[in-house]
CSV table of C-alpha atoms and ligand atoms in Angstrom, one decimal:
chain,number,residue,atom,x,y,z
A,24,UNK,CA,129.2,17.4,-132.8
A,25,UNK,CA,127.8,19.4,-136.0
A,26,UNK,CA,125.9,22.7,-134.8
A,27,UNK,CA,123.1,21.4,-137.1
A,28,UNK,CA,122.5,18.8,-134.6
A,29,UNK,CA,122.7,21.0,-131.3
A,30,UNK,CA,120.1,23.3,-133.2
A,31,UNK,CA,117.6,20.7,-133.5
A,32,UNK,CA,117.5,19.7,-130.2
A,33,UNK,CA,117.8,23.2,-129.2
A,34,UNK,CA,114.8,23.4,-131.0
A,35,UNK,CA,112.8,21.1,-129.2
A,36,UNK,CA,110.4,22.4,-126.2
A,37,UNK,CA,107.3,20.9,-126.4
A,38,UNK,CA,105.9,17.1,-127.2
A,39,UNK,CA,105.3,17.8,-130.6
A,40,UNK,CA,108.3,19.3,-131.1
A,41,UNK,CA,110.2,16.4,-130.5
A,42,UNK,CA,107.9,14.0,-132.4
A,43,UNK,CA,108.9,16.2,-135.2
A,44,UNK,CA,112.7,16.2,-134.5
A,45,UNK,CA,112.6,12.1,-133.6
A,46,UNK,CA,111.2,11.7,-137.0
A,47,UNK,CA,112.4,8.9,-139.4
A,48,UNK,CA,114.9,6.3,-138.3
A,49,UNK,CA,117.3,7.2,-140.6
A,50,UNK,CA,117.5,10.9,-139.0
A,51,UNK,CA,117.4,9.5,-135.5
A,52,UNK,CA,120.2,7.2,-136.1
A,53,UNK,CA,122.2,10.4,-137.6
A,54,UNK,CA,121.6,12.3,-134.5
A,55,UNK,CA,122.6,9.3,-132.3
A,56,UNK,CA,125.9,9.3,-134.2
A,57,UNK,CA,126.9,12.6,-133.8
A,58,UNK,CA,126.3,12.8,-129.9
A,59,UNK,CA,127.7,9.7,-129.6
A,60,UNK,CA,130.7,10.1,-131.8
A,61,UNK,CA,130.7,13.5,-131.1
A,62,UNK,CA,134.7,13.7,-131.5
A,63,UNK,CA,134.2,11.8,-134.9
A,64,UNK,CA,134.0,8.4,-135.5
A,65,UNK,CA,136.1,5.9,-133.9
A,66,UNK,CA,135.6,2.2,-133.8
A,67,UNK,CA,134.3,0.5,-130.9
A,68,UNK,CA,137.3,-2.6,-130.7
A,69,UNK,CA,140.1,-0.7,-131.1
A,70,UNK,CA,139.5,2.6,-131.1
A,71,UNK,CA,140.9,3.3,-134.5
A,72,UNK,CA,139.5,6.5,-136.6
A,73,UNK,CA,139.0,5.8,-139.3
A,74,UNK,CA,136.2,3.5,-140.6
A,75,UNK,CA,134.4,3.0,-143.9
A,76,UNK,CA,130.3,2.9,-144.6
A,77,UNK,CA,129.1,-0.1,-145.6
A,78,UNK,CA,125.8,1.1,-146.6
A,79,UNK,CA,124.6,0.1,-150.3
A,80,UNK,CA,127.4,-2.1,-151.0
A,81,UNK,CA,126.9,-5.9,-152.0
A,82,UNK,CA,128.3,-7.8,-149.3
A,83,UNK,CA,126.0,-11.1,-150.4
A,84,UNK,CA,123.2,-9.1,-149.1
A,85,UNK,CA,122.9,-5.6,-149.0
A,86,UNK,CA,124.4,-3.9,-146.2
A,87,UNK,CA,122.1,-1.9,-144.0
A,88,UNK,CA,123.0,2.0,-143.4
A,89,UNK,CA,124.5,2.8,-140.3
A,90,UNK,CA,126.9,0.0,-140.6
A,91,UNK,CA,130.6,0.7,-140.9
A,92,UNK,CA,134.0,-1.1,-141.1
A,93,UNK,CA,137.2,-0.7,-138.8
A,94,UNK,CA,139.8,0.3,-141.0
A,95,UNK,CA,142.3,-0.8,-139.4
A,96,UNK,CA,143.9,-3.9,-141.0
A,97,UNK,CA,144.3,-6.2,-138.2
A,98,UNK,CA,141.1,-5.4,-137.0
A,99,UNK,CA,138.1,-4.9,-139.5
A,100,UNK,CA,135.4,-4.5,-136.9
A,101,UNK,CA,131.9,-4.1,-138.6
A,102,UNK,CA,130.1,-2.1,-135.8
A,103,UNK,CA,126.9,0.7,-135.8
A,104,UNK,CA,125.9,3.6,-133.5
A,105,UNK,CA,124.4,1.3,-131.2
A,106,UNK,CA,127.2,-1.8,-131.0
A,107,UNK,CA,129.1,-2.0,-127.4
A,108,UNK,CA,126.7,0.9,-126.0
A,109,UNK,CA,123.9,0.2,-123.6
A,110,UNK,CA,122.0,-0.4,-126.5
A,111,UNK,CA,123.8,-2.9,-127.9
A,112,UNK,CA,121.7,-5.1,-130.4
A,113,UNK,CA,118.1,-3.3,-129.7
A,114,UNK,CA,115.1,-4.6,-131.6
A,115,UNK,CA,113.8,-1.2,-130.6
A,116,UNK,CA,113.9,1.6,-133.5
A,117,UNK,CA,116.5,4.5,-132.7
A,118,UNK,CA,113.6,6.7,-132.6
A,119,UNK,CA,111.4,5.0,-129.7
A,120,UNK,CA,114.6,5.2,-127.8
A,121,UNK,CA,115.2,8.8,-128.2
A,122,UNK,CA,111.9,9.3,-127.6
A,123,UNK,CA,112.0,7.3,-124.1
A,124,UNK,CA,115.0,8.7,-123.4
A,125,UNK,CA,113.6,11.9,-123.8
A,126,UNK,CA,110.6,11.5,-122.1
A,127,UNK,CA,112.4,10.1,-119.1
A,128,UNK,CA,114.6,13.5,-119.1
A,129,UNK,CA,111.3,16.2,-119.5
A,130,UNK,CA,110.3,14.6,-116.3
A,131,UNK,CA,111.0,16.2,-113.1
A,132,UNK,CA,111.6,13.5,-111.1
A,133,UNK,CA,111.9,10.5,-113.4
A,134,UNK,CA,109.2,8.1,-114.5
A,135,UNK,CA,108.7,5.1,-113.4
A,136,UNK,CA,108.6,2.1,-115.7
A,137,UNK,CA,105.2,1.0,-115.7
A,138,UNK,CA,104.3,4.7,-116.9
A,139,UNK,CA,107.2,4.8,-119.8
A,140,UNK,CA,105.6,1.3,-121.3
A,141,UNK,CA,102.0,3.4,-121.8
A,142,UNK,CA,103.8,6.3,-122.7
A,143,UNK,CA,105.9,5.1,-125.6
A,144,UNK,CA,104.2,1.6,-125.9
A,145,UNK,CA,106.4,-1.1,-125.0
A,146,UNK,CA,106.1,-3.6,-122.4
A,147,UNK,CA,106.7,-2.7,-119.0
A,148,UNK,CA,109.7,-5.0,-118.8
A,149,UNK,CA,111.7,-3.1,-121.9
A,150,UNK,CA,110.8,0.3,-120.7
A,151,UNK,CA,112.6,-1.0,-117.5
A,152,UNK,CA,115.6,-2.1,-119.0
A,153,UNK,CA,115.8,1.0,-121.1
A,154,UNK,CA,115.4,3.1,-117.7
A,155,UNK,CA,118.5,1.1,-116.8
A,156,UNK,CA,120.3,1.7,-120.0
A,157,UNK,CA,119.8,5.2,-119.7
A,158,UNK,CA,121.3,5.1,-115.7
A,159,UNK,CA,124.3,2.9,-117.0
A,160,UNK,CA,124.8,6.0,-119.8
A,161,UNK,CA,125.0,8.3,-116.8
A,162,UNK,CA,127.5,6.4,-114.8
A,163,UNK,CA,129.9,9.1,-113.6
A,164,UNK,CA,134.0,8.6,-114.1
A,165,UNK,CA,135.6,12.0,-113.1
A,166,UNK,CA,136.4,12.3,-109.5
A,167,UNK,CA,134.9,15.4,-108.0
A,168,UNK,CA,137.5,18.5,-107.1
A,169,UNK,CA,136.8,21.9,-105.2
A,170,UNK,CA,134.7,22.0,-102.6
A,171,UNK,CA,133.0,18.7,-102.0
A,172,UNK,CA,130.0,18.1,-99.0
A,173,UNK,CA,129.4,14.8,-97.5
A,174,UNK,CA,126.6,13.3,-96.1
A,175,UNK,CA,125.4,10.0,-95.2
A,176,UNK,CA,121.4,9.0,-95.1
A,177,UNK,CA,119.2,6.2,-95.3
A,178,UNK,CA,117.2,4.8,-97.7
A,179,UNK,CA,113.9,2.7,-97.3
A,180,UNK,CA,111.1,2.4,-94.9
A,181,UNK,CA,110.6,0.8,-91.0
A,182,UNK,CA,111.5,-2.8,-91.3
A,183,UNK,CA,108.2,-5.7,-90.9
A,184,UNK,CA,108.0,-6.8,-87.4
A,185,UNK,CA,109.1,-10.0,-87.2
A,186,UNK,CA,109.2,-12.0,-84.5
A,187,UNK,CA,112.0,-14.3,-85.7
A,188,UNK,CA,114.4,-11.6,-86.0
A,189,UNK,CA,115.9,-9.9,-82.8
A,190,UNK,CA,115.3,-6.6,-81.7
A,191,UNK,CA,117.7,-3.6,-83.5
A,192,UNK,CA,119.9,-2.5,-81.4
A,193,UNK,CA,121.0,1.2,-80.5
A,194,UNK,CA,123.9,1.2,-82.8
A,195,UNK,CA,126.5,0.8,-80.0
A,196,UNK,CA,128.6,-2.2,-79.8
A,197,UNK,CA,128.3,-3.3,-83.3
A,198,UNK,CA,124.3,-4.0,-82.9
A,199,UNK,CA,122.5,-2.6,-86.3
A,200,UNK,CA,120.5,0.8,-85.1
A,201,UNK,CA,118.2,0.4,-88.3
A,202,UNK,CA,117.4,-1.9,-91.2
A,203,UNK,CA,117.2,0.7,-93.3
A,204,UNK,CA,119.9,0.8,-96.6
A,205,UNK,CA,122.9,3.6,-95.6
A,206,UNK,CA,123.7,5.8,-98.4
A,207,UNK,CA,126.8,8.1,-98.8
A,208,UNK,CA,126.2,11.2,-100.9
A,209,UNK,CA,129.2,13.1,-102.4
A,210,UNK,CA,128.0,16.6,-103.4
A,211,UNK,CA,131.0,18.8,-105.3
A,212,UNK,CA,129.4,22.7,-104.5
A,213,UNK,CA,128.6,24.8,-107.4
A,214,UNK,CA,132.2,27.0,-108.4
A,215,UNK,CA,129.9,30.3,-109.3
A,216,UNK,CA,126.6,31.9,-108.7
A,217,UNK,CA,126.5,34.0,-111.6
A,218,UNK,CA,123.9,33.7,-114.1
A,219,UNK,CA,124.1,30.6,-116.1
A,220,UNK,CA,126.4,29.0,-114.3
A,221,UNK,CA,126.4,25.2,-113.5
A,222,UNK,CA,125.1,23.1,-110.7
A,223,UNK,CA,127.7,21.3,-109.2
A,224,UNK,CA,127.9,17.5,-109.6
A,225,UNK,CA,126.0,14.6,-107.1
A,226,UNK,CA,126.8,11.1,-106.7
A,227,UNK,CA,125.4,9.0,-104.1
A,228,UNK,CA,126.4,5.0,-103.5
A,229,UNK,CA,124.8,2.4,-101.6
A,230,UNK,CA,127.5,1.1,-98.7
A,231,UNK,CA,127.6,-1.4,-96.5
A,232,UNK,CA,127.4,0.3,-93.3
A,233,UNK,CA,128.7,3.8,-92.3
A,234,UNK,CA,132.4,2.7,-91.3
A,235,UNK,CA,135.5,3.8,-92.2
A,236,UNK,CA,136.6,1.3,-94.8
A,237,UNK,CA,132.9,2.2,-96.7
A,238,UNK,CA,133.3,5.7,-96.4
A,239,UNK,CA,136.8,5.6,-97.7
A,240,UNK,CA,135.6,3.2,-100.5
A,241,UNK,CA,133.2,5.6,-101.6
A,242,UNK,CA,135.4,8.9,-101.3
A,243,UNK,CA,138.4,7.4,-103.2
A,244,UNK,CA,136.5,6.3,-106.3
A,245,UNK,CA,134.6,9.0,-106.4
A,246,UNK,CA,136.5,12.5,-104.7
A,247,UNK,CA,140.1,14.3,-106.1
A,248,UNK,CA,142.9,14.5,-103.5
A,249,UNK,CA,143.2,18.0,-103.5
A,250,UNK,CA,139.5,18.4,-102.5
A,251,UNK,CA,137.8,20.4,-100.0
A,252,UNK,CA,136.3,18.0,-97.9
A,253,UNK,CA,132.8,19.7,-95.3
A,254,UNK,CA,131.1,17.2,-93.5
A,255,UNK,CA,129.4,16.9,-90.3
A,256,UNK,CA,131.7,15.3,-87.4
A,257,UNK,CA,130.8,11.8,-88.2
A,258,UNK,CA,134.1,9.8,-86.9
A,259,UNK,CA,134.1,7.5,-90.6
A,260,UNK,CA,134.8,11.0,-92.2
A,261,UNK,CA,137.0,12.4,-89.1
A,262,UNK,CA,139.8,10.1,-89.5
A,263,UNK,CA,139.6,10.1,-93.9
A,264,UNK,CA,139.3,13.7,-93.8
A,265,UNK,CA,142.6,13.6,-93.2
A,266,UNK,CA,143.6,12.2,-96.7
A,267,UNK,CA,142.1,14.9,-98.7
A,268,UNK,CA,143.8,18.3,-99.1
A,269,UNK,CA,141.2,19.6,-96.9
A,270,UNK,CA,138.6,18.8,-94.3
A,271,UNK,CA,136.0,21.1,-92.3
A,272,UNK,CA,133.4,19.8,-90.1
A,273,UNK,CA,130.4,21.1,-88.6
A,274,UNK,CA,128.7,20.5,-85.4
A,275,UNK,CA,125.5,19.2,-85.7
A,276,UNK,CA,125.5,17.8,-82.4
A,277,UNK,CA,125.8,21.1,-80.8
A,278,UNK,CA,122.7,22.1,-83.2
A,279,UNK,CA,125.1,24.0,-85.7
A,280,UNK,CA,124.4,23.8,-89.8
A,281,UNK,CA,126.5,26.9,-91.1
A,282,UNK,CA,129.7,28.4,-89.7
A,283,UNK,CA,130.1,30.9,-92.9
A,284,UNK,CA,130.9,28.7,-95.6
A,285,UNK,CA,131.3,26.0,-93.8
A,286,UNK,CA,128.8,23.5,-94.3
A,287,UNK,CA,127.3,20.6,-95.7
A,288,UNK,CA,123.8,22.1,-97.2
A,289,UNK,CA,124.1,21.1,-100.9
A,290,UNK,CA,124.8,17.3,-99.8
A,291,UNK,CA,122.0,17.8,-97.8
A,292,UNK,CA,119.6,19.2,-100.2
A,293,UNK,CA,120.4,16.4,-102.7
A,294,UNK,CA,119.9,13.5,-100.0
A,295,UNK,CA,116.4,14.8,-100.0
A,296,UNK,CA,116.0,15.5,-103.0
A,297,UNK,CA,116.9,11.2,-103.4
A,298,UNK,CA,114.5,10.5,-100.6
A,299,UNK,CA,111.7,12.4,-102.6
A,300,UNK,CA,112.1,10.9,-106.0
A,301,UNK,CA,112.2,7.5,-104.3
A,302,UNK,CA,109.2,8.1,-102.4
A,303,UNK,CA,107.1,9.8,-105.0
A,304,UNK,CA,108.6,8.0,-108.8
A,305,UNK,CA,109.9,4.8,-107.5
A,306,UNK,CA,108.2,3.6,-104.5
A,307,UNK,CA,111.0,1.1,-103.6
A,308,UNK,CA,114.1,0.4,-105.3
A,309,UNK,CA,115.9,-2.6,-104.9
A,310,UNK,CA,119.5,-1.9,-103.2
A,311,UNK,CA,121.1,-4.0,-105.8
A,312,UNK,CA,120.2,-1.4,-108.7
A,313,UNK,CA,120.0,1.2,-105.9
A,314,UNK,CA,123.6,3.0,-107.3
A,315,UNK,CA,121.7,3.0,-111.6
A,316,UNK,CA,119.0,5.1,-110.0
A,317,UNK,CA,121.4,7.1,-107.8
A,318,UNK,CA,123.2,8.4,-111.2
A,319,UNK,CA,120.4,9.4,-112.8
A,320,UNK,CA,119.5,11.4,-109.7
A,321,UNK,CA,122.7,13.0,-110.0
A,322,UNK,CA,122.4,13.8,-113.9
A,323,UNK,CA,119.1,15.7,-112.6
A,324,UNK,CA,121.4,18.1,-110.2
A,325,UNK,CA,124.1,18.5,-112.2
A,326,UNK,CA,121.5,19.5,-115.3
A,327,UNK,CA,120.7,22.8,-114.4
A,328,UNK,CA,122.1,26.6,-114.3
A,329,UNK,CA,121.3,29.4,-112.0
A,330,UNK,CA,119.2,31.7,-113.3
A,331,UNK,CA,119.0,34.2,-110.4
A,332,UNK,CA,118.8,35.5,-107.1
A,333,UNK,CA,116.0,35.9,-104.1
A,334,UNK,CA,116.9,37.7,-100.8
A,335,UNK,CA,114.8,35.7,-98.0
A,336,UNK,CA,114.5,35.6,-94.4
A,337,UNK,CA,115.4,32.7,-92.1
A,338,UNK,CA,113.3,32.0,-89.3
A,339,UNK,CA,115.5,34.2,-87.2
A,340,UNK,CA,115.2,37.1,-89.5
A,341,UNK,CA,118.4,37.1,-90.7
A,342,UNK,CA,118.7,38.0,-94.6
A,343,UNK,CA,120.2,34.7,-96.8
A,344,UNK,CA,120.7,35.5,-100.7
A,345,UNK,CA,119.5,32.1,-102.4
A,346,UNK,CA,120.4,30.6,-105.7
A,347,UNK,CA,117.6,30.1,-108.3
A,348,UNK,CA,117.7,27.5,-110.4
A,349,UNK,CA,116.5,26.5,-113.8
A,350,UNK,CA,117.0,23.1,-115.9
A,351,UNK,CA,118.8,22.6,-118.9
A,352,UNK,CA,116.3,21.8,-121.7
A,353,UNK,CA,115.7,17.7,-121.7
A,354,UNK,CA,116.8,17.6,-125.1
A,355,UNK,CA,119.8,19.3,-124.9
A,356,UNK,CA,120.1,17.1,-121.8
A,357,UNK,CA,121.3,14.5,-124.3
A,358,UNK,CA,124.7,15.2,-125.9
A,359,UNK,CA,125.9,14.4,-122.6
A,360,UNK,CA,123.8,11.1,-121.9
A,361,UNK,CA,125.3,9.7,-125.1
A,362,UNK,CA,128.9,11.2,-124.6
A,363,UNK,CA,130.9,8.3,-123.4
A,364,UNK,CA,128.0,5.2,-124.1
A,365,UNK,CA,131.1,3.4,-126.2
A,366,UNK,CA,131.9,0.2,-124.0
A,367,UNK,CA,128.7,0.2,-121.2
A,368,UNK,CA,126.9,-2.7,-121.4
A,369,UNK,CA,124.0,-4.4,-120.0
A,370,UNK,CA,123.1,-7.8,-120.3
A,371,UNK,CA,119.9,-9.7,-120.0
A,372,UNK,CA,119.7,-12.0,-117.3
A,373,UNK,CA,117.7,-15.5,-118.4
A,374,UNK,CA,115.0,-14.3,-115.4
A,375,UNK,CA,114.6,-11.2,-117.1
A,376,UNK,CA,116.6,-9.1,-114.9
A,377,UNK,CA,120.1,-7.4,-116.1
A,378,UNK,CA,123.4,-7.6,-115.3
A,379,UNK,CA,126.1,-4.7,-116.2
A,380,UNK,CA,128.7,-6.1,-118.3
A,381,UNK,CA,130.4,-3.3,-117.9
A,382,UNK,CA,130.2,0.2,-116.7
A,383,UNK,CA,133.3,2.3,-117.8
A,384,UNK,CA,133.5,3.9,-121.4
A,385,UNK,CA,136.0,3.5,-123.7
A,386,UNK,CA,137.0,5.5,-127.0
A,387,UNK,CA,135.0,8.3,-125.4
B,412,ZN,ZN1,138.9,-1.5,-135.0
């Protein structure tokens, strides 16, 4: 990526400014190329580097700029910024979606769809999709190494009485204890606490229930072998502890949360830092998309430096140094949204909805 382009976005802080950068499609769509080519140009069905520009040439009709040819011989793909990403054949200018994008970013918590549509004026259904196009960008791929916490929660509120239905159970002998969706959040703990340094990364997935197979389903996609595992003495993680290169647990039972660096805090900061944004931005969300919303929650945590210390007391007196945290700048938030968009596709469903076509990048 050119430093011209990391300048302008580095130079955008306030609404205007970024009206100002967003500017023109033809600038948006050179921006969009070089964050998401940012290792140059490759083409998007083979891979191949080197492609020519189409723009201005007589092809019958003139060809529009932004469009390019595979140069490879037995492939000749004519593809743009936009072909095989999430926003694959968009009716939408480049700079409305920058603009969402960014928009969705400067927002602390996220912004629901309904808000987005006024915002940027589209309907409420698009600025959905393009909430969802954003999540798919964020899909993580890496598996998390270091030290990595572990936590499981639930999602959603008390179940409807219903009379049809039997009574829950108190999760012993296979009876359900809650409704409620379970969710297993994977939290790799920040490497440094020096100034500027980065938040670790957060993923969270919906499961099934909090067994063994789900929690090793889970860990396996998304946790390194050689990790540090921390968890609370949950049996699911007892026994797949054991796979990972390490695995320490803390007692919750016997009311403990910290035995010296031994805990599970930053998984259970980001759990409620889930619960919160679902509460307060998106009210309910559905399990089925739960995991899209999950990413972008995780792009939040990981999006931020420390940017100092505070000395404060617990509530038994004893001194804690705390990290202090700042966000990186929305805009320069999206080099890495767009960084491996190159084979994530959504699909529209015929009811409106979307399916994922498919989630993992290629060509990155
Ligand atoms: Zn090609």
């Amino acid at each position: 990526m050119s430093n011209e382009v990391v300048e302008t976005l580095r130079n955008i802080s306030t609404l205007s400014d970024m009206v100002e950068a967003f500017r023109g499609e033809d600038h948006c769509r050179q921006l969009l190329e070089q964050m998401v080519w940012a290792n140059g140009r490759a083409c998007p069905a083979c891979g191949y580097r080197i492609s020519t520009a189409l723009a201005g040439r007589d092809l019958g009709r003139r060809a529009r700029p932004g469009l390019y040819q595979c140069s490879n011989r037995v492939c000749r793909f004519q593809f743009t910024v936009t072909t095989r990403t999430p926003l694959h054949s968009t009716k939408l200018p480049l700079r409305v979606w920058l603009t969402a994008l960014w928009f969705i970013l400067q927002s602390d918590k996220g912004i629901s769809s309904v808000r987005l549509a006024e915002a940027i004026g589209v309907s409420q259904p698009t600025a959905w999709r393009m909430g969802h196009a954003l999540r798919l960008l964020l899909t993580p791929e890496d598996q998390l190494a270091g030290i990595v916490e572990i936590d499981d929660f639930y999602i959603g509120g008390s179940p409807r009485k219903n009379a049809d239905s039997p009574h829950l159970g108190r999760g012993r002998k296979g009876q359900p204890r809650t409704t409620k969706t379970p969710v297993l959040a994977v939290v790799r703990r920040p490497e440094q606490t020096q100034q500027a340094a980065p938040a670790g990364e957060a993923r969270a997935r919906v499961v099934a229930d909090l067994s063994e197979p789900e929690a090793r389903r889970v860990l396996s996609e998304a946790v390194d072998l050689s990790a540090h595992l921390m968890s609370d003495e949950w049996k699911s993680f007892m026994s797949i502890g054991q796979a990972f290169a390490k695995h320490d647990t803390i007692r919750h039972s016997e009311r403990q949360y910290a035995r010296g660096s031994i805990h599970a805090n930053s998984a259970e900061a980001f759990n409620d830092r889930v619960r919160r944004t679902i509460t307060g931005v998106f009210h309910h969300i559905s399990p089925r998309h739960a995991d899209l919303y999950f990413n972008e929650i995780g792009f939040r945590w990981s999006q931020r430096v420390v940017s100092g210390q505070a000395v404060r007391r617990t509530r038994l007196g004893r001194q804690v140094i705390k990290l202090l945290w700042s966000r990186i700048a929305p805009a320069l938030q999206l080099p890495a949204v767009f960084k491996s968009a190159v084979g994530r596709q959504l699909r529209r469903t015929r009811d409106g909805g979307i399916t994922i076509k498919c989630a993992v990048a290629v060509f990155g």
